[in-house]
mmCIF file of C-alpha atoms in Angstrom:
data_model
loop_
_atom_site.group_PDB
_atom_site.id
_atom_site.type_symbol
_atom_site.label_atom_id
_atom_site.label_comp_id
_atom_site.label_asym_id
_atom_site.label_seq_id
_atom_site.Cartn_x
_atom_site.Cartn_y
_atom_site.Cartn_z
ATOM 1 C CA MET Y 16 0.000 0.000 0.000
ATOM 2 C CA ALA Y 17 1.430 3.354 -1.050
ATOM 3 C CA ASP Y 18 2.458 5.807 1.627
ATOM 4 C CA VAL Y 19 0.105 8.750 2.087
ATOM 5 C CA ASP Y 20 1.709 12.129 1.598
ATOM 6 C CA LYS Y 21 1.336 13.900 4.942
ATOM 7 C CA THR Y 22 2.879 17.171 3.807
ATOM 8 C CA PRO Y 23 0.615 19.964 5.114
ATOM 9 C CA GLY Y 24 -1.133 21.991 2.459
ATOM 10 C CA GLU Y 25 -1.423 25.732 2.217
ATOM 11 C CA THR Y 26 -2.721 27.361 5.377
ATOM 12 C CA ASN Y 27 -6.124 28.977 4.937
ATOM 13 C CA PRO Y 28 -6.383 31.985 7.268
ATOM 14 C CA ALA Y 29 -10.176 31.737 7.208
ATOM 15 C CA PHE Y 30 -10.034 28.586 9.363
ATOM 16 C CA LEU Y 31 -7.273 29.530 11.774
ATOM 17 C CA ASN Y 32 -9.732 30.180 14.601
ATOM 18 C CA ASP Y 33 -11.751 26.954 14.162
ATOM 19 C CA ASP Y 34 -11.746 24.877 17.377
ATOM 20 C CA ASN Y 35 -9.220 27.257 18.922
ATOM 21 C CA ASN Y 36 -6.615 26.045 16.458
ATOM 22 C CA THR Y 37 -3.672 27.837 17.997
ATOM 23 C CA THR Y 38 -1.251 25.283 16.552
ATOM 24 C CA ALA Y 39 -2.044 26.373 13.007
ATOM 25 C CA ILE Y 40 -1.522 29.978 13.968
ATOM 26 C CA ALA Y 41 1.837 29.176 15.534
ATOM 27 C CA LYS Y 42 2.945 27.228 12.454
ATOM 28 C CA ALA Y 43 1.900 30.052 10.193
ATOM 29 C CA THR Y 44 3.884 32.471 12.306
ATOM 30 C CA GLU Y 45 6.989 30.279 12.250
ATOM 31 C CA ALA Y 46 6.695 29.952 8.465
ATOM 32 C CA GLY Y 47 6.845 33.722 8.182
ATOM 33 C CA ASP Y 48 3.326 34.026 6.751
ATOM 34 C CA SER Y 49 2.385 37.222 8.520
ATOM 35 C CA SER Y 50 -0.897 37.562 6.604
ATOM 36 C CA SER Y 51 -2.073 34.181 7.966
ATOM 37 C CA ALA Y 52 -0.678 34.518 11.478
ATOM 38 C CA SER Y 53 -3.540 36.553 12.798
ATOM 39 C CA PRO Y 54 -7.224 36.279 12.013
ATOM 40 C CA THR Y 55 -7.461 40.044 11.775
ATOM 41 C CA THR Y 56 -5.241 42.595 10.125
ATOM 42 C CA ALA Y 57 -6.521 45.642 11.982
ATOM 43 C CA VAL Y 58 -4.016 48.125 13.295
ATOM 44 C CA GLN Y 59 -3.323 47.791 17.002
ATOM 45 C CA LYS Y 60 -5.415 50.186 19.055
ATOM 46 C CA LYS Y 61 -3.555 52.761 21.069
ATOM 47 C CA GLU Y 62 -4.114 54.930 24.098
ATOM 48 C CA LEU Y 63 -5.610 58.229 22.992
ATOM 49 C CA THR Y 64 -4.385 61.602 24.157
ATOM 50 C CA GLU Y 65 -6.842 64.268 25.242
ATOM 51 C CA GLU Y 66 -6.520 66.048 21.906
ATOM 52 C CA GLU Y 67 -7.171 62.830 20.007
ATOM 53 C CA LYS Y 68 -10.277 62.146 22.093
ATOM 54 C CA ILE Y 69 -11.606 65.599 21.246
ATOM 55 C CA GLU Y 70 -10.829 65.071 17.564
ATOM 56 C CA LYS Y 71 -12.515 61.663 17.639
ATOM 57 C CA PHE Y 72 -15.662 63.174 19.162
ATOM 58 C CA ARG Y 73 -15.635 66.010 16.629
ATOM 59 C CA ILE Y 74 -15.467 63.582 13.705
ATOM 60 C CA LEU Y 75 -18.350 61.482 15.040
ATOM 61 C CA LYS Y 76 -20.347 64.637 15.654
ATOM 62 C CA ASN Y 77 -19.877 65.770 12.060
ATOM 63 C CA VAL Y 78 -20.902 62.372 10.667
ATOM 64 C CA VAL Y 79 -24.118 62.363 12.702
ATOM 65 C CA ILE Y 80 -24.933 65.996 11.875
ATOM 66 C CA ILE Y 81 -24.492 65.435 8.134
ATOM 67 C CA SER Y 82 -26.726 62.372 8.402
ATOM 68 C CA ILE Y 83 -29.416 64.356 10.229
ATOM 69 C CA ALA Y 84 -29.216 67.152 7.645
ATOM 70 C CA PHE Y 85 -29.784 64.665 4.821
ATOM 71 C CA MET Y 86 -32.668 63.172 6.784
ATOM 72 C CA PHE Y 87 -34.385 66.571 6.913
ATOM 73 C CA LEU Y 88 -33.666 67.271 3.253
ATOM 74 C CA PHE Y 89 -34.905 63.988 1.822
ATOM 75 C CA THR Y 90 -37.864 63.808 4.157
ATOM 76 C CA SER Y 91 -39.067 66.849 2.249
ATOM 77 C CA PHE Y 92 -37.860 66.046 -1.266
ATOM 78 C CA ASN Y 93 -38.795 62.355 -1.421
ATOM 79 C CA SER Y 94 -42.259 63.020 -0.055
ATOM 80 C CA MET Y 95 -42.933 65.856 -2.461
ATOM 81 C CA ALA Y 96 -41.608 63.861 -5.405
ATOM 82 C CA ASN Y 97 -43.827 60.910 -4.450
ATOM 83 C CA LEU Y 98 -46.897 63.142 -4.627
ATOM 84 C CA GLN Y 99 -46.206 64.730 -8.014
ATOM 85 C CA SER Y 100 -48.254 62.274 -10.061
ATOM 86 C CA SER Y 101 -51.215 63.001 -7.774
ATOM 87 C CA ILE Y 102 -51.032 66.750 -7.266
ATOM 88 C CA ASN Y 103 -49.277 67.830 -10.503
ATOM 89 C CA LYS Y 104 -50.018 65.079 -13.013
ATOM 90 C CA VAL Y 105 -48.573 66.754 -16.120
ATOM 91 C CA GLU Y 106 -46.153 69.423 -14.937
ATOM 92 C CA GLY Y 107 -44.910 67.392 -11.973
ATOM 93 C CA THR Y 108 -43.962 64.278 -13.906
ATOM 94 C CA ALA Y 109 -42.326 66.359 -16.654
ATOM 95 C CA ALA Y 110 -40.341 68.231 -14.012
ATOM 96 C CA LEU Y 111 -39.075 64.991 -12.473
ATOM 97 C CA SER Y 112 -37.886 63.791 -15.882
ATOM 98 C CA THR Y 113 -36.078 67.092 -16.375
ATOM 99 C CA LEU Y 114 -34.561 66.825 -12.910
ATOM 100 C CA TYR Y 115 -32.823 63.525 -13.582
ATOM 101 C CA ALA Y 116 -31.685 64.619 -17.027
ATOM 102 C CA ALA Y 117 -29.996 67.620 -15.392
ATOM 103 C CA LEU Y 118 -28.531 65.300 -12.764
ATOM 104 C CA VAL Y 119 -26.838 63.212 -15.461
ATOM 105 C CA VAL Y 120 -25.210 66.322 -16.926
ATOM 106 C CA SER Y 121 -24.210 67.547 -13.474
ATOM 107 C CA CYS Y 122 -22.509 64.245 -12.622
ATOM 108 C CA ALA Y 123 -20.188 64.661 -15.596
ATOM 109 C CA PHE Y 124 -19.014 68.228 -15.031
ATOM 110 C CA LEU Y 125 -19.806 69.885 -11.694
ATOM 111 C CA PRO Y 126 -18.759 67.811 -8.635
ATOM 112 C CA THR Y 127 -14.974 68.148 -8.930
ATOM 113 C CA TRP Y 128 -15.106 71.849 -9.781
ATOM 114 C CA MET Y 129 -17.521 72.734 -6.971
ATOM 115 C CA ILE Y 130 -15.683 70.763 -4.305
ATOM 116 C CA LYS Y 131 -12.369 72.383 -5.277
ATOM 117 C CA LYS Y 132 -13.970 75.821 -5.443
ATOM 118 C CA PHE Y 133 -16.157 75.785 -2.316
ATOM 119 C CA LYS Y 134 -14.794 72.762 -0.379
ATOM 120 C CA ALA Y 135 -16.966 69.911 0.832
ATOM 121 C CA LYS Y 136 -18.888 71.710 3.583
ATOM 122 C CA TRP Y 137 -20.083 74.671 1.524
ATOM 123 C CA THR Y 138 -20.754 72.504 -1.500
ATOM 124 C CA LEU Y 139 -23.145 70.568 0.712
ATOM 125 C CA CYS Y 140 -24.764 73.743 2.005
ATOM 126 C CA PHE Y 141 -25.257 75.429 -1.388
ATOM 127 C CA SER Y 142 -26.425 72.238 -3.076
ATOM 128 C CA MET Y 143 -29.050 71.634 -0.413
ATOM 129 C CA LEU Y 144 -30.455 75.085 -1.097
ATOM 130 C CA CYS Y 145 -31.056 73.943 -4.688
ATOM 131 C CA TYR Y 146 -33.575 71.462 -3.330
ATOM 132 C CA SER Y 147 -35.374 74.284 -1.539
ATOM 133 C CA THR Y 148 -36.102 76.039 -4.840
ATOM 134 C CA TYR Y 149 -37.919 72.980 -6.188
ATOM 135 C CA ILE Y 150 -40.046 72.633 -3.062
ATOM 136 C CA ALA Y 151 -40.826 76.360 -3.086
ATOM 137 C CA ALA Y 152 -42.122 75.970 -6.657
ATOM 138 C CA GLN Y 153 -44.920 73.764 -5.295
ATOM 139 C CA PHE Y 154 -46.716 76.908 -4.134
ATOM 140 C CA TYR Y 155 -47.211 77.881 -7.791
ATOM 141 C CA PRO Y 156 -46.810 74.647 -9.769
ATOM 142 C CA THR Y 157 -46.575 75.464 -13.459
ATOM 143 C CA VAL Y 158 -44.200 74.379 -16.195
ATOM 144 C CA TRP Y 159 -42.387 77.706 -15.863
ATOM 145 C CA THR Y 160 -41.690 77.170 -12.158
ATOM 146 C CA LEU Y 161 -41.297 73.398 -11.792
ATOM 147 C CA VAL Y 162 -39.039 72.714 -14.778
ATOM 148 C CA PRO Y 163 -36.440 75.476 -14.104
ATOM 149 C CA THR Y 164 -36.258 74.598 -10.406
ATOM 150 C CA SER Y 165 -35.922 70.921 -11.347
ATOM 151 C CA ILE Y 166 -32.913 71.825 -13.471
ATOM 152 C CA ILE Y 167 -31.417 73.761 -10.552
ATOM 153 C CA LEU Y 168 -32.003 70.802 -8.248
ATOM 154 C CA GLY Y 169 -30.510 68.334 -10.717
ATOM 155 C CA LEU Y 170 -27.395 70.451 -11.176
ATOM 156 C CA GLY Y 171 -26.932 70.733 -7.422
ATOM 157 C CA ALA Y 172 -27.614 67.094 -6.566
ATOM 158 C CA ALA Y 173 -24.434 65.575 -8.014
ATOM 159 C CA PRO Y 174 -22.018 67.954 -6.196
ATOM 160 C CA MET Y 175 -23.958 67.418 -2.982
ATOM 161 C CA TRP Y 176 -23.672 63.633 -3.080
ATOM 162 C CA SER Y 177 -20.030 63.811 -4.140
ATOM 163 C CA ALA Y 178 -19.231 66.223 -1.308
ATOM 164 C CA LYS Y 179 -20.970 63.960 1.177
ATOM 165 C CA CYS Y 180 -18.963 60.938 0.029
ATOM 166 C CA THR Y 181 -15.752 62.976 0.073
ATOM 167 C CA TYR Y 182 -16.397 64.207 3.599
ATOM 168 C CA LEU Y 183 -17.267 60.803 5.062
ATOM 169 C CA THR Y 184 -14.329 59.123 3.339
ATOM 170 C CA GLN Y 185 -11.815 61.730 4.492
ATOM 171 C CA VAL Y 186 -12.941 61.865 8.115
ATOM 172 C CA GLY Y 187 -13.203 58.074 8.127
ATOM 173 C CA GLY Y 188 -9.532 57.817 7.218
ATOM 174 C CA LYS Y 189 -8.591 60.341 9.878
ATOM 175 C CA TYR Y 190 -10.717 58.594 12.501
ATOM 176 C CA ALA Y 191 -9.077 55.255 11.686
ATOM 177 C CA GLU Y 192 -5.656 56.857 12.080
ATOM 178 C CA ILE Y 193 -6.602 58.234 15.500
ATOM 179 C CA VAL Y 194 -8.153 55.104 17.003
ATOM 180 C CA GLY Y 195 -5.871 52.607 15.258
ATOM 181 C CA GLU Y 196 -8.478 50.777 13.196
ATOM 182 C CA ASN Y 197 -8.642 49.680 9.587
ATOM 183 C CA ALA Y 198 -9.623 52.690 7.450
ATOM 184 C CA GLU Y 199 -11.908 50.735 5.123
ATOM 185 C CA VAL Y 200 -13.844 49.328 8.075
ATOM 186 C CA VAL Y 201 -14.331 52.772 9.600
ATOM 187 C CA ILE Y 202 -15.459 54.315 6.306
ATOM 188 C CA VAL Y 203 -18.030 51.568 5.769
ATOM 189 C CA ARG Y 204 -19.253 52.112 9.337
ATOM 190 C CA PHE Y 205 -19.678 55.843 8.719
ATOM 191 C CA PHE Y 206 -21.641 55.200 5.536
ATOM 192 C CA GLY Y 207 -23.807 52.758 7.481
ATOM 193 C CA ILE Y 208 -24.597 55.463 10.044
ATOM 194 C CA PHE Y 209 -25.444 57.865 7.231
ATOM 195 C CA PHE Y 210 -27.828 55.499 5.462
ATOM 196 C CA LEU Y 211 -29.479 54.603 8.760
ATOM 197 C CA PHE Y 212 -30.753 58.178 8.881
ATOM 198 C CA PHE Y 213 -31.250 58.500 5.130
ATOM 199 C CA GLN Y 214 -33.438 55.416 4.709
ATOM 200 C CA SER Y 215 -35.758 56.632 7.468
ATOM 201 C CA THR Y 216 -36.797 59.628 5.364
ATOM 202 C CA GLN Y 217 -39.615 57.747 3.632
ATOM 203 C CA VAL Y 218 -41.084 56.964 7.044
ATOM 204 C CA TRP Y 219 -41.071 60.556 8.318
ATOM 205 C CA GLY Y 220 -42.140 62.047 4.989
ATOM 206 C CA ASN Y 221 -45.070 59.706 4.519
ATOM 207 C CA LEU Y 222 -46.153 60.284 8.107
ATOM 208 C CA ILE Y 223 -46.249 64.023 7.448
ATOM 209 C CA SER Y 224 -48.136 63.602 4.161
ATOM 210 C CA SER Y 225 -50.613 61.182 5.684
ATOM 211 C CA SER Y 226 -51.227 63.424 8.689
ATOM 212 C CA VAL Y 227 -51.871 66.501 6.559
ATOM 213 C CA LEU Y 228 -54.011 64.796 3.913
ATOM 214 C CA SER Y 229 -56.142 62.924 6.443
ATOM 215 C CA GLN Y 230 -57.116 66.066 8.338
ATOM 216 C CA GLY Y 231 -60.876 66.647 8.143
ATOM 217 C CA VAL Y 232 -61.538 63.461 6.169
ATOM 218 C CA ALA Y 233 -64.468 61.432 7.458
ATOM 219 C CA ASN Y 234 -64.073 57.676 7.440
ATOM 220 C CA GLU Y 235 -67.749 56.855 7.811
ATOM 221 C CA GLU Y 236 -68.551 56.049 4.198
ATOM 222 C CA GLU Y 237 -68.052 52.413 3.261
ATOM 223 C CA ILE Y 238 -67.009 51.444 -0.252
ATOM 224 C CA ASP Y 239 -69.001 48.785 -2.024
ATOM 225 C CA GLU Y 240 -67.309 45.467 -2.777
ATOM 226 C CA LEU Y 241 -67.848 46.054 -6.504
ATOM 227 C CA ALA Y 242 -65.790 49.241 -6.264
ATOM 228 C CA LEU Y 243 -62.884 47.296 -4.802
ATOM 229 C CA LEU Y 244 -62.861 45.093 -7.903
ATOM 230 C CA SER Y 245 -61.946 48.182 -9.940
ATOM 231 C CA CYS Y 246 -58.990 49.144 -7.728
ATOM 232 C CA GLY Y 247 -55.300 48.573 -8.355
ATOM 233 C CA VAL Y 248 -54.308 47.234 -11.762
ATOM 234 C CA ASN Y 249 -57.970 46.986 -12.800
ATOM 235 C CA PHE Y 250 -58.649 50.698 -12.337
ATOM 236 C CA CYS Y 251 -58.925 52.945 -15.388
ATOM 237 C CA PRO Y 252 -59.615 56.638 -14.733
ATOM 238 C CA HIS Y 253 -61.206 57.049 -18.175
ATOM 239 C CA ILE Y 254 -63.914 54.475 -17.498
ATOM 240 C CA ALA Y 255 -66.485 55.745 -15.047
ATOM 241 C CA SER Y 256 -69.016 53.447 -13.473
ATOM 242 C CA SER Y 257 -71.559 53.603 -10.721
ATOM 243 C CA GLU Y 258 -69.082 51.825 -8.453
ATOM 244 C CA THR Y 259 -66.127 54.175 -9.015
ATOM 245 C CA THR Y 260 -67.747 57.588 -9.306
ATOM 246 C CA ASN Y 261 -68.291 57.773 -5.532
ATOM 247 C CA ILE Y 262 -64.626 57.188 -4.660
ATOM 248 C CA THR Y 263 -63.594 60.669 -3.506
ATOM 249 C CA ASN Y 264 -59.933 59.987 -2.683
ATOM 250 C CA LEU Y 265 -59.051 59.997 -6.393
ATOM 251 C CA ALA Y 266 -59.563 63.751 -6.566
ATOM 252 C CA LYS Y 267 -56.710 66.224 -6.176
ATOM 253 C CA PRO Y 268 -56.237 67.265 -2.529
ATOM 254 C CA PRO Y 269 -57.453 70.732 -1.534
ATOM 255 C CA ILE Y 270 -54.970 73.480 -2.328
ATOM 256 C CA SER Y 271 -54.789 74.415 1.359
ATOM 257 C CA LYS Y 272 -53.419 70.971 2.229
ATOM 258 C CA ILE Y 273 -50.891 71.137 -0.596
ATOM 259 C CA TYR Y 274 -49.708 74.498 0.725
ATOM 260 C CA THR Y 275 -49.442 73.060 4.233
ATOM 261 C CA MET Y 276 -47.292 70.154 3.068
ATOM 262 C CA ALA Y 277 -45.149 72.413 0.889
ATOM 263 C CA SER Y 278 -44.586 74.753 3.844
ATOM 264 C CA ILE Y 279 -43.512 71.917 6.139
ATOM 265 C CA TYR Y 280 -41.198 70.423 3.532
ATOM 266 C CA LEU Y 281 -39.694 73.781 2.614
ATOM 267 C CA VAL Y 282 -38.860 74.445 6.260
ATOM 268 C CA CYS Y 283 -37.236 70.995 6.518
ATOM 269 C CA ALA Y 284 -35.130 71.650 3.408
ATOM 270 C CA ILE Y 285 -33.951 75.028 4.690
ATOM 271 C CA ILE Y 286 -33.171 73.535 8.103
ATOM 272 C CA SER Y 287 -30.871 71.004 6.434
ATOM 273 C CA SER Y 288 -28.777 73.782 4.881
ATOM 274 C CA VAL Y 289 -28.670 75.722 8.145
ATOM 275 C CA ILE Y 290 -27.518 72.610 10.024
ATOM 276 C CA ILE Y 291 -24.614 72.114 7.620
ATOM 277 C CA ALA Y 292 -23.607 75.785 7.681
ATOM 278 C CA ALA Y 293 -23.796 76.182 11.450
ATOM 279 C CA LEU Y 294 -22.734 72.848 12.917
ATOM 280 C CA VAL Y 295 -20.454 70.980 10.496
ATOM 281 C CA ASP Y 296 -16.716 71.643 10.707
ATOM 282 C CA PRO Y 297 -14.824 72.359 7.472
ATOM 283 C CA LEU Y 298 -13.107 69.306 6.094
ATOM 284 C CA THR Y 299 -9.695 71.014 6.177
ATOM 285 C CA ARG Y 300 -9.843 70.955 9.994
ATOM 286 C CA GLN Y 301 -10.234 67.193 9.997
ATOM 287 C CA VAL Y 302 -7.600 66.136 7.484
ATOM 288 C CA GLN Y 303 -4.078 67.017 6.508
ATOM 289 C CA THR Y 304 -3.213 69.233 3.553
ATOM 290 C CA ASP Y 305 -0.155 69.239 1.354
ATOM 291 C CA SER Y 306 1.737 72.236 0.001
ATOM 292 C CA ASP Y 307 -0.705 72.637 -2.895
ATOM 293 C CA GLY Y 308 -3.691 72.762 -0.574
ATOM 294 C CA GLU Y 309 -5.034 69.409 -1.727
ATOM 295 C CA MET Y 310 -6.913 67.431 0.910
ATOM 296 C CA TRP Y 311 -5.105 64.472 2.396
ATOM 297 C CA GLY Y 312 -6.063 61.251 0.663
ATOM 298 C CA GLY Y 313 -8.449 63.003 -1.691
ATOM 299 C CA GLY Y 314 -8.585 64.241 -5.234
ATOM 300 C CA GLY Y 315 -7.343 62.404 -8.265
ATOM 301 C CA ARG Y 316 -4.256 61.057 -6.530
ATOM 302 C CA GLY Y 317 -6.368 59.330 -3.892
ATOM 303 C CA LEU Y 318 -8.483 57.734 -6.600
ATOM 304 C CA GLU Y 319 -5.409 56.664 -8.543
ATOM 305 C CA GLY Y 320 -3.989 55.059 -5.412
ATOM 306 C CA ARG Y 321 -7.151 53.073 -4.790
ATOM 307 C CA ILE Y 322 -7.274 51.881 -8.409
ATOM 308 C CA GLU Y 323 -3.626 50.826 -8.187
ATOM 309 C CA ARG Y 324 -4.291 48.817 -5.017
ATOM 310 C CA MET Y 325 -7.264 47.120 -6.675
ATOM 311 C CA ARG Y 326 -5.063 46.113 -9.599
ATOM 312 C CA GLU Y 327 -2.464 44.648 -7.262
ATOM 313 C CA GLU Y 328 -5.106 42.613 -5.440
#
């Protein structure tokens, strides 16, 4: 019977911790395989000085404040955009199409220029004000107000999102340097905090819309079962019947309720800009700068470095 080759195969670092397999870890260390010696590659944490603790708190504060500002902004914008097909059937849907066409153009040309010109903080602030113009147009919704403000919003949206990503990425790298953690892990954590607030906007916005639109609406009238058969995919607004003509919630909401919602959402949008302007620290305070004034880790060189690392991997 042939001898079985008992030469150990390549060590898989994914299984080094199985069953407290300290022997495998020791062997990997002796073999000089530093990447397999430890189940984690995070930088060793260090004792923070008082200044570093303050800087750490400041970074976390800025991440949360930016997240809250976006929550206010998109509570207003998402809710108003959701209602366009109901309150502005023709002009509203055309304006939304124009908005995203302008956004495509903005993505190609404006983000880099605006962030270099105004820096990340003020790019966020000015771009958020672009959203306020669109919401203000809801007080007089015509083609001549909705379409131009949609273009303004679309042009401002791309720099705003780019500035947000720039800010979170830069402060994430600085935070990782302070606390001694892996930068990629910290950046992902910061984006998770941001989207925790951002994804809640549909909840708050729909609560506001529902509260305003349900004011003064009696719920005493019962709808016939035959009317329910014409709901959903079976409903056609051009075919009236005795079952569907009594359904009153298909009509456009009263103008007073539209004004109330627009007022609430406009205030929320303006608050978001004020929050950024008043409470967020400039990015240059959080990160290092070189002799040319470029932000540490940012710009084209930062992108080139990331692409180069991806190629090596």
